Each structure stands twice: as C-alpha cells, then as structure tokens.
C-alpha cells in the first residue's frame, strides 16, 4: 500500500512539473510579456524598465528556475 501511495505522489509531482513547465513555455513563446502587460502604446523606456523590474531581461533558464522557486514559496 505504501508503494502504491509513493508511486501516485511521484506521478503527481511529475505531472505538476510538466504542466508548470508548459505554462512557462507558452507564456514565453506566445509573445512579449512586457508588451502584453503595458500595451501597444508603451514606450521603449517603459518596456525596458518593466523587463528589468520583473527579471525578463535575464536568460530564459534563469527565469525558469526563478519561476519554479517562486512557485514553491
């Protein structure tokens, strides 16, 4: 019975990780999150400030691990 529960919990974590990774990937593939948040009339300076404030100017892998870390809190 313990083995069954351990297997279910393990699969739950794997599926959760896959869903969260898929959401992260879609958000980054669909378009620019800064442009979506600020709108089409935002200036270049506003976009750059938003990207810096929210860490969107960092490498993708760094943002991914920060995303997972933020979700774990």
Tab-separated table of C-alpha atoms in Angstrom, residues 24 27-28 32-35 37 47-48 50-60 63 66:
chain	number	residue	atom	x	y	z
A	24	UNK	CA	6.068	28.839	-18.541
A	27	UNK	CA	3.882	32.426	-21.777
A	28	UNK	CA	7.358	32.948	-23.224
A	32	UNK	CA	6.465	39.607	-25.072
A	33	UNK	CA	5.052	39.633	-21.511
A	34	UNK	CA	6.117	43.269	-21.066
A	35	UNK	CA	4.240	44.328	-24.198
A	37	UNK	CA	1.214	43.971	-19.643
A	47	UNK	CA	9.219	48.343	-21.711
A	48	UNK	CA	12.872	48.122	-20.696
A	50	UNK	CA	9.305	46.713	-16.854
A	51	UNK	CA	11.538	43.928	-18.185
A	52	UNK	CA	14.296	44.833	-15.735
A	53	UNK	CA	11.922	45.146	-12.765
A	54	UNK	CA	10.368	41.732	-13.404
A	55	UNK	CA	13.557	39.949	-14.483
A	56	UNK	CA	12.501	39.496	-18.111
A	57	UNK	CA	15.897	40.696	-19.275
A	58	UNK	CA	17.620	37.668	-17.728
A	59	UNK	CA	18.409	34.427	-19.584
A	60	UNK	CA	15.481	32.050	-20.103
A	63	UNK	CA	13.902	32.892	-15.346
A	66	UNK	CA	13.275	31.598	-10.562
